[in-house]
CSV table of C-alpha atoms in Angstrom, one decimal:
chain,number,residue,atom,x,y,z
A,120,UNK,CA,-130.6,78.5,118.4
A,121,UNK,CA,-133.2,75.1,116.7
A,122,UNK,CA,-135.2,75.6,113.9
A,123,UNK,CA,-137.4,72.9,115.4
A,124,UNK,CA,-140.2,75.9,115.5
A,125,UNK,CA,-141.5,76.1,112.0
A,126,UNK,CA,-145.1,74.7,112.4
A,127,UNK,CA,-146.1,71.3,111.0
A,128,UNK,CA,-148.7,69.1,111.9
A,129,UNK,CA,-148.3,67.4,114.9
A,130,UNK,CA,-149.5,63.7,113.2
A,131,UNK,CA,-147.2,64.8,109.9
A,132,UNK,CA,-144.2,65.6,112.8
A,133,UNK,CA,-144.9,62.5,114.6
A,134,UNK,CA,-144.6,60.6,111.6
A,135,UNK,CA,-141.7,62.7,110.3
A,136,UNK,CA,-139.9,61.9,113.0
A,137,UNK,CA,-140.4,58.1,113.8
A,138,UNK,CA,-139.4,57.2,110.3
A,139,UNK,CA,-135.9,59.7,111.2
A,140,UNK,CA,-135.3,58.0,113.7
A,141,UNK,CA,-136.5,54.4,113.0
A,142,UNK,CA,-134.3,53.8,109.4
A,143,UNK,CA,-131.2,54.8,111.4
A,144,UNK,CA,-132.5,52.3,114.5
A,145,UNK,CA,-132.9,53.8,116.6
A,146,UNK,CA,-136.6,53.6,117.4
A,147,UNK,CA,-138.3,50.8,116.7
A,148,UNK,CA,-142.4,50.2,116.7
A,149,UNK,CA,-142.6,47.4,118.5
A,150,UNK,CA,-140.9,49.6,121.3
A,151,UNK,CA,-142.8,52.4,120.5
A,152,UNK,CA,-146.3,49.7,120.8
A,153,UNK,CA,-145.3,49.1,123.9
A,154,UNK,CA,-145.0,51.7,125.8
A,155,UNK,CA,-148.6,53.2,124.3
A,156,UNK,CA,-150.1,50.0,126.0
A,157,UNK,CA,-148.7,50.2,128.5
A,158,UNK,CA,-150.3,53.2,129.7
A,159,UNK,CA,-153.7,52.6,127.7
A,160,UNK,CA,-153.9,49.4,129.2
A,161,UNK,CA,-152.1,48.4,132.6
A,162,UNK,CA,-150.7,51.3,134.4
A,163,UNK,CA,-153.4,53.7,135.8
A,164,UNK,CA,-155.9,54.7,138.0
A,165,UNK,CA,-157.2,51.6,139.4
A,166,UNK,CA,-153.4,50.9,140.6
A,167,UNK,CA,-154.0,53.8,142.8
A,168,UNK,CA,-157.9,52.9,144.0
A,169,UNK,CA,-156.7,50.3,144.6
A,170,UNK,CA,-154.5,51.9,147.1
A,171,UNK,CA,-156.1,53.9,148.6
A,172,UNK,CA,-159.3,50.5,148.8
A,173,UNK,CA,-156.7,49.0,151.2
A,174,UNK,CA,-155.8,51.7,153.1
A,175,UNK,CA,-159.6,52.0,153.5
A,176,UNK,CA,-159.0,48.5,154.9
A,177,UNK,CA,-156.3,47.6,156.1
A,178,UNK,CA,-155.0,49.7,159.1
A,179,UNK,CA,-151.8,48.7,159.0
A,180,UNK,CA,-151.2,49.2,155.3
A,181,UNK,CA,-152.4,52.4,156.0
A,182,UNK,CA,-150.4,53.6,158.6
A,183,UNK,CA,-147.5,51.9,156.3
A,184,UNK,CA,-149.0,54.0,154.3
A,185,UNK,CA,-148.2,57.3,155.0
A,186,UNK,CA,-145.2,56.9,156.6
A,187,UNK,CA,-143.8,55.4,153.0
A,188,UNK,CA,-145.8,55.9,149.6
A,189,UNK,CA,-142.6,54.0,147.8
A,190,UNK,CA,-143.0,51.2,149.3
A,191,UNK,CA,-146.6,50.6,150.7
A,192,UNK,CA,-147.6,51.0,147.1
A,193,UNK,CA,-145.1,48.8,145.8
A,194,UNK,CA,-146.0,46.0,147.8
A,195,UNK,CA,-149.2,46.5,145.8
A,196,UNK,CA,-147.1,46.1,142.7
A,197,UNK,CA,-147.1,49.4,141.6
A,198,UNK,CA,-143.8,51.4,141.1
A,199,UNK,CA,-141.5,52.4,138.1
A,200,UNK,CA,-140.7,55.3,135.6
A,201,UNK,CA,-142.1,58.8,137.7
A,202,UNK,CA,-142.6,56.5,140.9
A,203,UNK,CA,-139.3,57.1,142.5
A,204,UNK,CA,-141.1,58.6,145.8
A,205,UNK,CA,-143.8,58.5,146.6
A,206,UNK,CA,-145.8,60.3,148.9
A,207,UNK,CA,-149.0,59.7,150.0
A,208,UNK,CA,-151.6,63.0,151.8
A,209,UNK,CA,-154.5,61.9,153.7
A,210,UNK,CA,-157.0,63.9,153.4
A,211,UNK,CA,-159.3,64.5,156.5
A,212,UNK,CA,-163.0,65.9,157.7
A,213,UNK,CA,-161.3,68.9,158.0
A,214,UNK,CA,-158.0,69.1,155.5
A,215,UNK,CA,-158.0,69.0,151.9
A,216,UNK,CA,-154.9,68.3,149.7
A,217,UNK,CA,-154.8,69.2,145.6
A,218,UNK,CA,-151.4,67.8,144.0
A,219,UNK,CA,-150.8,69.8,140.9
A,220,UNK,CA,-147.7,70.4,138.6
A,221,UNK,CA,-147.0,73.8,137.0
A,222,UNK,CA,-144.1,73.5,135.7
A,223,UNK,CA,-145.1,70.5,133.2
A,224,UNK,CA,-147.2,68.2,134.5
A,225,UNK,CA,-145.3,66.1,137.2
A,226,UNK,CA,-147.7,62.6,137.8
A,227,UNK,CA,-147.6,59.2,139.5
A,228,UNK,CA,-147.9,57.8,137.1
A,229,UNK,CA,-147.2,54.0,138.1
A,230,UNK,CA,-150.2,55.1,140.7
A,231,UNK,CA,-152.2,57.4,138.8
A,232,UNK,CA,-150.8,57.0,134.4
A,233,UNK,CA,-150.7,59.2,132.6
A,234,UNK,CA,-152.7,63.1,133.8
A,235,UNK,CA,-155.6,64.0,132.3
A,236,UNK,CA,-156.3,67.0,129.7
A,237,UNK,CA,-157.8,69.0,132.8
A,238,UNK,CA,-154.0,68.3,134.5
A,239,UNK,CA,-151.9,69.2,131.9
A,240,UNK,CA,-154.3,72.5,130.6
A,241,UNK,CA,-152.4,75.8,131.5
A,242,UNK,CA,-155.7,76.7,133.2
A,243,UNK,CA,-155.2,74.2,136.4
A,244,UNK,CA,-151.6,74.4,136.6
A,245,UNK,CA,-152.1,78.5,136.6
A,246,UNK,CA,-154.5,79.2,138.8
A,247,UNK,CA,-154.6,76.2,141.6
A,248,UNK,CA,-151.6,77.9,143.3
A,249,UNK,CA,-153.7,80.7,143.2
A,250,UNK,CA,-157.2,80.3,143.9
A,251,UNK,CA,-157.4,77.1,144.4
A,252,UNK,CA,-161.1,76.4,146.6
A,253,UNK,CA,-162.1,78.5,143.1
A,254,UNK,CA,-161.1,76.2,140.5
A,255,UNK,CA,-162.3,72.9,143.2
A,256,UNK,CA,-165.7,75.2,143.1
A,257,UNK,CA,-165.4,74.9,139.2
A,258,UNK,CA,-164.7,71.7,138.6
A,259,UNK,CA,-167.9,70.8,141.3
A,260,UNK,CA,-166.2,70.1,144.7
A,261,UNK,CA,-167.7,73.0,147.0
A,262,UNK,CA,-166.2,72.7,149.8
A,263,UNK,CA,-166.8,73.9,153.7
A,264,UNK,CA,-165.3,77.6,155.0
A,265,UNK,CA,-164.1,74.6,157.7
A,266,UNK,CA,-161.9,72.8,155.2
A,267,UNK,CA,-158.6,73.7,155.5
A,268,UNK,CA,-157.0,73.5,152.0
A,269,UNK,CA,-153.0,72.6,151.3
A,270,UNK,CA,-152.2,72.5,147.5
A,271,UNK,CA,-148.8,70.5,147.0
A,272,UNK,CA,-147.3,71.9,143.6
A,273,UNK,CA,-144.8,69.2,142.7
A,274,UNK,CA,-141.5,70.3,141.3
A,275,UNK,CA,-138.9,67.4,142.5
A,276,UNK,CA,-139.2,64.0,141.3
A,277,UNK,CA,-141.2,63.3,144.7
A,278,UNK,CA,-144.9,62.4,143.1
A,279,UNK,CA,-147.8,63.1,145.5
A,280,UNK,CA,-151.5,60.8,145.7
A,281,UNK,CA,-154.3,61.9,147.6
A,282,UNK,CA,-155.9,59.0,149.4
A,283,UNK,CA,-159.0,60.8,150.1
A,284,UNK,CA,-162.0,60.4,152.7
A,285,UNK,CA,-164.2,56.7,152.9
A,286,UNK,CA,-167.6,57.9,151.8
A,287,UNK,CA,-169.9,57.3,154.4
A,288,UNK,CA,-172.0,54.2,153.8
A,289,UNK,CA,-170.0,51.9,152.2
A,290,UNK,CA,-168.9,49.7,155.8
A,291,UNK,CA,-170.5,46.1,154.3
A,292,UNK,CA,-168.1,46.7,150.8
A,293,UNK,CA,-165.3,44.4,150.1
A,294,UNK,CA,-162.2,45.8,148.9
A,295,UNK,CA,-163.1,45.0,145.5
A,296,UNK,CA,-166.1,46.8,145.5
A,297,UNK,CA,-164.4,50.0,147.3
A,298,UNK,CA,-161.5,49.9,145.3
A,299,UNK,CA,-164.5,50.2,141.7
A,300,UNK,CA,-165.8,53.8,143.8
A,301,UNK,CA,-162.6,55.4,143.9
A,302,UNK,CA,-162.3,58.0,141.0
A,303,UNK,CA,-158.4,59.4,139.3
A,304,UNK,CA,-160.3,62.5,140.5
A,305,UNK,CA,-160.3,61.8,144.5
A,306,UNK,CA,-156.6,61.2,144.9
A,307,UNK,CA,-156.1,64.5,142.4
A,308,UNK,CA,-157.9,66.4,145.1
A,309,UNK,CA,-160.1,67.8,143.1
A,310,UNK,CA,-162.9,65.9,143.5
A,311,UNK,CA,-164.6,63.6,146.5
A,312,UNK,CA,-165.6,59.5,145.9
A,313,UNK,CA,-169.4,59.4,146.2
A,314,UNK,CA,-170.6,56.4,148.0
A,315,UNK,CA,-172.3,53.3,146.0
B,249,UNK,CA,-135.6,80.7,132.5
B,250,UNK,CA,-138.3,82.3,132.9
B,251,UNK,CA,-140.6,80.9,129.9
B,252,UNK,CA,-143.9,80.1,129.2
B,253,UNK,CA,-144.0,77.0,130.9
B,254,UNK,CA,-143.5,79.0,133.9
B,255,UNK,CA,-146.9,79.4,134.8
B,256,UNK,CA,-148.5,79.1,138.4
B,257,UNK,CA,-150.2,82.7,139.2
B,258,UNK,CA,-150.9,83.9,135.8
B,259,UNK,CA,-154.2,84.9,134.7
B,260,UNK,CA,-156.5,84.9,131.3
B,261,UNK,CA,-155.6,81.1,130.7
B,262,UNK,CA,-159.8,81.5,132.0
B,263,UNK,CA,-161.7,78.1,133.0
B,264,UNK,CA,-160.8,75.0,133.6
B,265,UNK,CA,-161.3,71.7,131.7
B,266,UNK,CA,-163.4,69.5,132.0
B,267,UNK,CA,-162.4,66.8,134.4
B,268,UNK,CA,-162.7,64.4,131.3
B,269,UNK,CA,-162.0,60.8,131.4
B,270,UNK,CA,-161.1,59.4,128.0
B,271,UNK,CA,-158.8,57.3,126.7
B,272,UNK,CA,-154.9,58.7,127.2
B,273,UNK,CA,-154.1,59.5,124.4
B,274,UNK,CA,-156.9,61.3,122.2
B,275,UNK,CA,-155.4,60.7,119.0
B,276,UNK,CA,-153.0,58.0,117.5
B,277,UNK,CA,-150.5,59.9,117.0
B,278,UNK,CA,-150.3,61.2,120.8
B,279,UNK,CA,-149.0,57.7,121.6
B,280,UNK,CA,-146.7,57.8,119.8
B,281,UNK,CA,-145.6,61.7,120.1
B,282,UNK,CA,-145.7,59.9,123.8
B,283,UNK,CA,-143.1,56.9,122.5
B,284,UNK,CA,-140.8,58.8,121.1
B,285,UNK,CA,-140.5,61.7,123.8
B,286,UNK,CA,-139.2,59.0,126.2
B,287,UNK,CA,-137.4,57.0,123.7
B,288,UNK,CA,-135.3,60.4,122.3
B,289,UNK,CA,-133.8,60.9,125.6
B,290,UNK,CA,-132.5,57.7,124.2
B,291,UNK,CA,-131.2,58.1,121.5
B,292,UNK,CA,-130.3,61.3,122.0
B,293,UNK,CA,-127.7,61.0,125.2
B,294,UNK,CA,-129.7,63.0,127.0
B,295,UNK,CA,-132.2,63.1,129.9
B,296,UNK,CA,-135.3,63.7,131.8
B,297,UNK,CA,-134.0,67.2,132.7
B,298,UNK,CA,-132.7,68.6,129.5
B,299,UNK,CA,-135.7,67.2,128.1
B,300,UNK,CA,-138.1,69.1,130.6
B,301,UNK,CA,-135.7,72.3,129.5
B,302,UNK,CA,-136.2,71.1,125.0
B,303,UNK,CA,-139.8,71.6,126.3
B,304,UNK,CA,-139.5,75.0,128.3
B,305,UNK,CA,-137.5,75.9,124.7
B,306,UNK,CA,-140.2,74.5,122.9
B,307,UNK,CA,-141.9,78.5,121.3
B,308,UNK,CA,-144.6,79.8,123.5
B,309,UNK,CA,-147.3,79.8,120.7
B,310,UNK,CA,-146.8,76.5,120.0
B,311,UNK,CA,-146.4,76.0,123.4
B,312,UNK,CA,-150.4,76.2,124.2
B,313,UNK,CA,-150.9,74.1,121.1
B,314,UNK,CA,-151.0,70.8,123.1
B,315,UNK,CA,-148.6,68.9,125.9
B,316,UNK,CA,-148.2,66.2,123.4
B,317,UNK,CA,-147.2,69.1,121.0
B,318,UNK,CA,-144.7,70.6,123.1
B,319,UNK,CA,-144.6,67.2,123.8
B,320,UNK,CA,-143.3,66.4,120.3
B,321,UNK,CA,-140.7,69.8,120.2
B,322,UNK,CA,-138.9,69.2,123.2
B,323,UNK,CA,-137.6,65.8,121.5
B,324,UNK,CA,-137.0,66.6,117.8
B,325,UNK,CA,-135.0,69.7,120.0
B,326,UNK,CA,-133.2,67.0,122.0
B,327,UNK,CA,-132.6,65.4,119.1
B,328,UNK,CA,-131.2,68.4,117.5
B,329,UNK,CA,-129.3,69.1,119.7
B,330,UNK,CA,-127.8,65.6,119.8
B,331,UNK,CA,-127.4,65.8,115.9
B,332,UNK,CA,-129.1,63.2,115.0
B,333,UNK,CA,-131.5,64.9,113.3
B,334,UNK,CA,-131.7,68.3,111.5
B,335,UNK,CA,-135.0,70.8,111.4
B,336,UNK,CA,-134.0,70.7,107.8
B,337,UNK,CA,-135.1,67.0,107.6
B,338,UNK,CA,-137.5,66.6,109.1
B,339,UNK,CA,-139.4,69.2,107.2
B,340,UNK,CA,-137.8,67.5,104.1
B,341,UNK,CA,-139.5,64.0,105.4
B,342,UNK,CA,-143.1,65.7,106.3
B,343,UNK,CA,-143.1,66.8,102.5
B,344,UNK,CA,-142.1,64.0,101.4
B,345,UNK,CA,-144.6,62.0,103.6
B,346,UNK,CA,-147.6,64.6,102.4
B,347,UNK,CA,-146.6,63.1,99.3
B,348,UNK,CA,-143.5,66.0,97.3
B,349,UNK,CA,-140.8,64.6,95.3
B,350,UNK,CA,-138.4,67.2,97.6
B,351,UNK,CA,-135.0,65.3,97.9
B,352,UNK,CA,-133.4,65.2,102.2
B,353,UNK,CA,-130.6,67.1,104.0
B,354,UNK,CA,-127.9,64.2,104.7
B,355,UNK,CA,-128.2,63.9,108.8
B,356,UNK,CA,-126.1,66.2,111.1
B,357,UNK,CA,-123.2,65.1,112.3
B,358,UNK,CA,-123.6,63.1,116.3
B,359,UNK,CA,-122.2,65.3,119.2
B,360,UNK,CA,-124.5,63.3,122.1
B,361,UNK,CA,-123.7,64.6,124.8
B,362,UNK,CA,-121.6,63.3,127.8
B,363,UNK,CA,-121.7,63.4,131.5
B,364,UNK,CA,-121.5,60.7,134.2
B,365,UNK,CA,-124.5,58.8,135.7
B,366,UNK,CA,-124.7,58.0,139.7
B,367,UNK,CA,-126.5,55.4,138.6
B,368,UNK,CA,-130.6,54.4,137.8
B,369,UNK,CA,-133.3,57.3,138.9
B,370,UNK,CA,-132.3,60.3,140.1
B,371,UNK,CA,-132.5,60.1,144.4
B,372,UNK,CA,-129.2,60.2,145.8
B,373,UNK,CA,-127.2,59.7,149.1
B,374,UNK,CA,-125.7,62.9,150.0
B,375,UNK,CA,-122.4,62.9,152.4
B,376,UNK,CA,-122.7,66.2,153.6
B,377,UNK,CA,-125.7,68.0,156.6
B,378,UNK,CA,-128.2,69.8,155.6
B,379,UNK,CA,-128.3,73.3,155.6
B,380,UNK,CA,-132.2,73.8,157.1
B,381,UNK,CA,-133.9,71.5,159.4
B,382,UNK,CA,-138.0,71.3,159.5
B,383,UNK,CA,-139.5,74.3,161.4
B,384,UNK,CA,-137.3,76.6,160.1
B,385,UNK,CA,-138.2,79.8,158.2
B,386,UNK,CA,-136.3,80.2,154.4
B,387,UNK,CA,-136.6,82.2,151.6
B,388,UNK,CA,-136.5,81.2,148.4
B,389,UNK,CA,-134.0,83.1,146.9
B,390,UNK,CA,-134.2,86.0,144.0
B,391,UNK,CA,-132.9,83.7,140.7
B,392,UNK,CA,-133.0,85.3,137.2
B,393,UNK,CA,-131.4,81.9,135.7
B,394,UNK,CA,-130.7,81.6,131.6
B,395,UNK,CA,-131.1,77.9,131.7
B,396,UNK,CA,-133.2,75.4,133.6
B,397,UNK,CA,-134.1,76.1,137.0
B,398,UNK,CA,-137.4,74.2,139.2
B,399,UNK,CA,-137.8,77.4,141.6
B,400,UNK,CA,-141.0,79.3,140.1
B,401,UNK,CA,-141.4,83.0,139.7
B,402,UNK,CA,-144.0,82.9,142.0
B,403,UNK,CA,-142.2,81.8,144.8
B,404,UNK,CA,-139.3,83.8,144.2
B,405,UNK,CA,-138.4,86.5,147.4
B,406,UNK,CA,-140.9,84.4,149.5
B,407,UNK,CA,-141.3,83.6,153.0
B,408,UNK,CA,-142.3,79.2,154.1
B,409,UNK,CA,-141.4,77.6,156.4
B,410,UNK,CA,-139.6,74.5,156.0
B,411,UNK,CA,-142.2,71.6,156.4
B,412,UNK,CA,-140.7,68.8,155.2
B,413,UNK,CA,-136.5,67.1,154.8
B,414,UNK,CA,-137.3,65.3,151.1
B,415,UNK,CA,-134.5,63.1,149.5
B,416,UNK,CA,-131.0,63.9,147.8
B,417,UNK,CA,-131.6,63.9,144.4
B,418,UNK,CA,-130.0,64.9,141.2
B,419,UNK,CA,-129.9,68.9,141.0
B,420,UNK,CA,-132.2,69.4,137.3
B,421,UNK,CA,-130.2,73.0,136.5
B,422,UNK,CA,-127.1,71.3,136.3
B,423,UNK,CA,-128.4,67.6,135.0
B,424,UNK,CA,-130.5,69.4,132.3
B,425,UNK,CA,-127.0,71.1,131.1
B,426,UNK,CA,-124.6,67.8,131.1
B,427,UNK,CA,-123.2,69.6,133.4
B,428,UNK,CA,-123.3,66.7,135.9
B,429,UNK,CA,-125.1,65.3,138.7
B,430,UNK,CA,-123.9,67.7,141.7
B,431,UNK,CA,-126.5,66.1,144.5
B,432,UNK,CA,-128.8,68.1,146.0
B,433,UNK,CA,-130.8,68.6,149.1
B,434,UNK,CA,-135.2,68.9,149.0
B,435,UNK,CA,-137.3,70.5,151.3
B,436,UNK,CA,-140.7,71.2,151.7
B,437,UNK,CA,-141.9,73.8,152.0
B,438,UNK,CA,-145.0,75.6,153.0
B,439,UNK,CA,-146.1,79.1,152.3
B,440,UNK,CA,-149.1,80.7,153.4
B,441,UNK,CA,-151.5,81.9,149.9
B,442,UNK,CA,-150.9,86.0,150.8
B,443,UNK,CA,-147.1,85.8,151.2
B,444,UNK,CA,-148.2,84.3,147.4
B,445,UNK,CA,-150.9,86.7,146.5
B,446,UNK,CA,-151.5,88.8,149.1
B,447,UNK,CA,-153.3,89.8,151.8
B,448,UNK,CA,-156.7,89.9,149.9
B,449,UNK,CA,-155.8,85.7,148.8
B,450,UNK,CA,-158.3,82.9,149.5
B,451,UNK,CA,-157.1,81.9,152.3
B,452,UNK,CA,-154.6,79.0,151.8
B,453,UNK,CA,-151.3,76.6,152.5
B,454,UNK,CA,-148.8,75.6,148.6
B,455,UNK,CA,-146.3,73.0,149.5
B,456,UNK,CA,-143.6,73.1,147.4
B,457,UNK,CA,-139.9,70.8,146.8
B,458,UNK,CA,-137.4,73.1,146.5
B,459,UNK,CA,-133.8,72.7,146.1
B,460,UNK,CA,-130.5,73.3,149.2
B,461,UNK,CA,-129.4,76.1,146.5
B,462,UNK,CA,-132.4,78.4,146.0
B,463,UNK,CA,-133.1,78.8,149.6
B,464,UNK,CA,-131.0,81.6,152.1
B,465,UNK,CA,-132.6,81.0,155.5
B,466,UNK,CA,-135.2,84.2,156.0
B,467,UNK,CA,-134.9,86.6,158.8
C-alpha cells in the first residue's frame, strides 16, 4: 500500500516531486514549461469555436463533422492528446445534449483545452447524470419542457463535443465573427450561444 | 474499484460551481502538477489507465481537496508503484525545501512494469465479431471489481439500448494493471432516466460508453 497520502501542501508536493525527478534526469523544466504553455496559449475553446463557426456556415463541413468528428476537426488542424476519437452531438430546437465524465474528468482537449473547475467538481459530475434539467437551470440555462435532454457520460476514449444552436440574428456575420460568439460552456452543453 | 472517484448520482455535493472563465491553471503549482502527471506516466513506464487508477486510489479526503491535488498525488502513486520515488523521499525533500536540515532516504530500486504496446493511442482494430448490434437491449453486469473499471456504479444492473457501436479500445481494466491491452469493443448504451433513478426521475436519456465485457443481453 502506498504512503503517498500523508498530507502535504500541494504546491510543496509539486516542487518536491519536480526536484526529485529533475535531478535524476527524468524531467526537465523546458518540457514542463512547454506543456503548461501549450494549454495556456494554443489549445483551448477558441479551437472548438472555429469548428462550430465553420459548421454553421458550411453545410458540407457540418455533414462531415457530424459523420466523422475526428477527421473533420483535424481538417482545421486540431488533434492530439485526448482527441483520438471525437464525436460531435448536434443540438436542435427540440434536443439538447450535455456532456460529463462522472469517473474522472475526460474532456476533448484538442477542441476545448483543459476542463474548467465546475466540470471537474463532484457537484457537476454527481448531479448532471441524475437531475440535468435542475443542474442546467442552476447554471442559468432553463430549457422548455418540449426540449428533450440527452446526457453523455464520457467513459471510454471517445470524447464528445456539442454543436450548439446558431443564435438568431447572426445571418450576416462572418465565420470569424461567429466564432467569437461561441463559448466553451455551449460546447459542453451547459449554455447556449447568445447573439451579438 | 468502488472508490470516491465514482460520484455519478451521489447526493450531498451541493450547488454546481459558477461557470467561470478563469485561466487553465489558477496557481502556478497547478501547471507544474499537470505537467508532472503526464511526465510521471512516462517516467514510471505506465499508461493513461494506470494513471487514472492511481488517481482513484488517492484517499477520499485528499481526492476531494481539488483536481490538481488528486492529479499530483496520483502521479506520486504511479512513481512509487514503479520504484522511481518513495513517499519518504518526497516528504524529506518537502521538509528540506521548507528549510529543514533533514537527511533523505536513498531512492528505491526501480521496477517498472513491462507491458507490450500495440501502438500509439488506445483505439485498436479487433478481428472478431461484435457481441451486440444497434438496438439490442443490454444489461450492465453486476460488477464488483477490486481494480480499475469504467462501468460506474449507477449503471450496473441497469438495462439500456445499444445506440451506437464504438471503436475497439485497449481494455482499461486490463491495461491499468499492466496485464496486456486485451482490446475490446465499446458500445454507446442509452438508458432511460427512470431505469436509473426510479419513476419520479426527471425525464431524460443517459448515454454512456461501455466495454463489451461489462454487458450481457437483457431479457
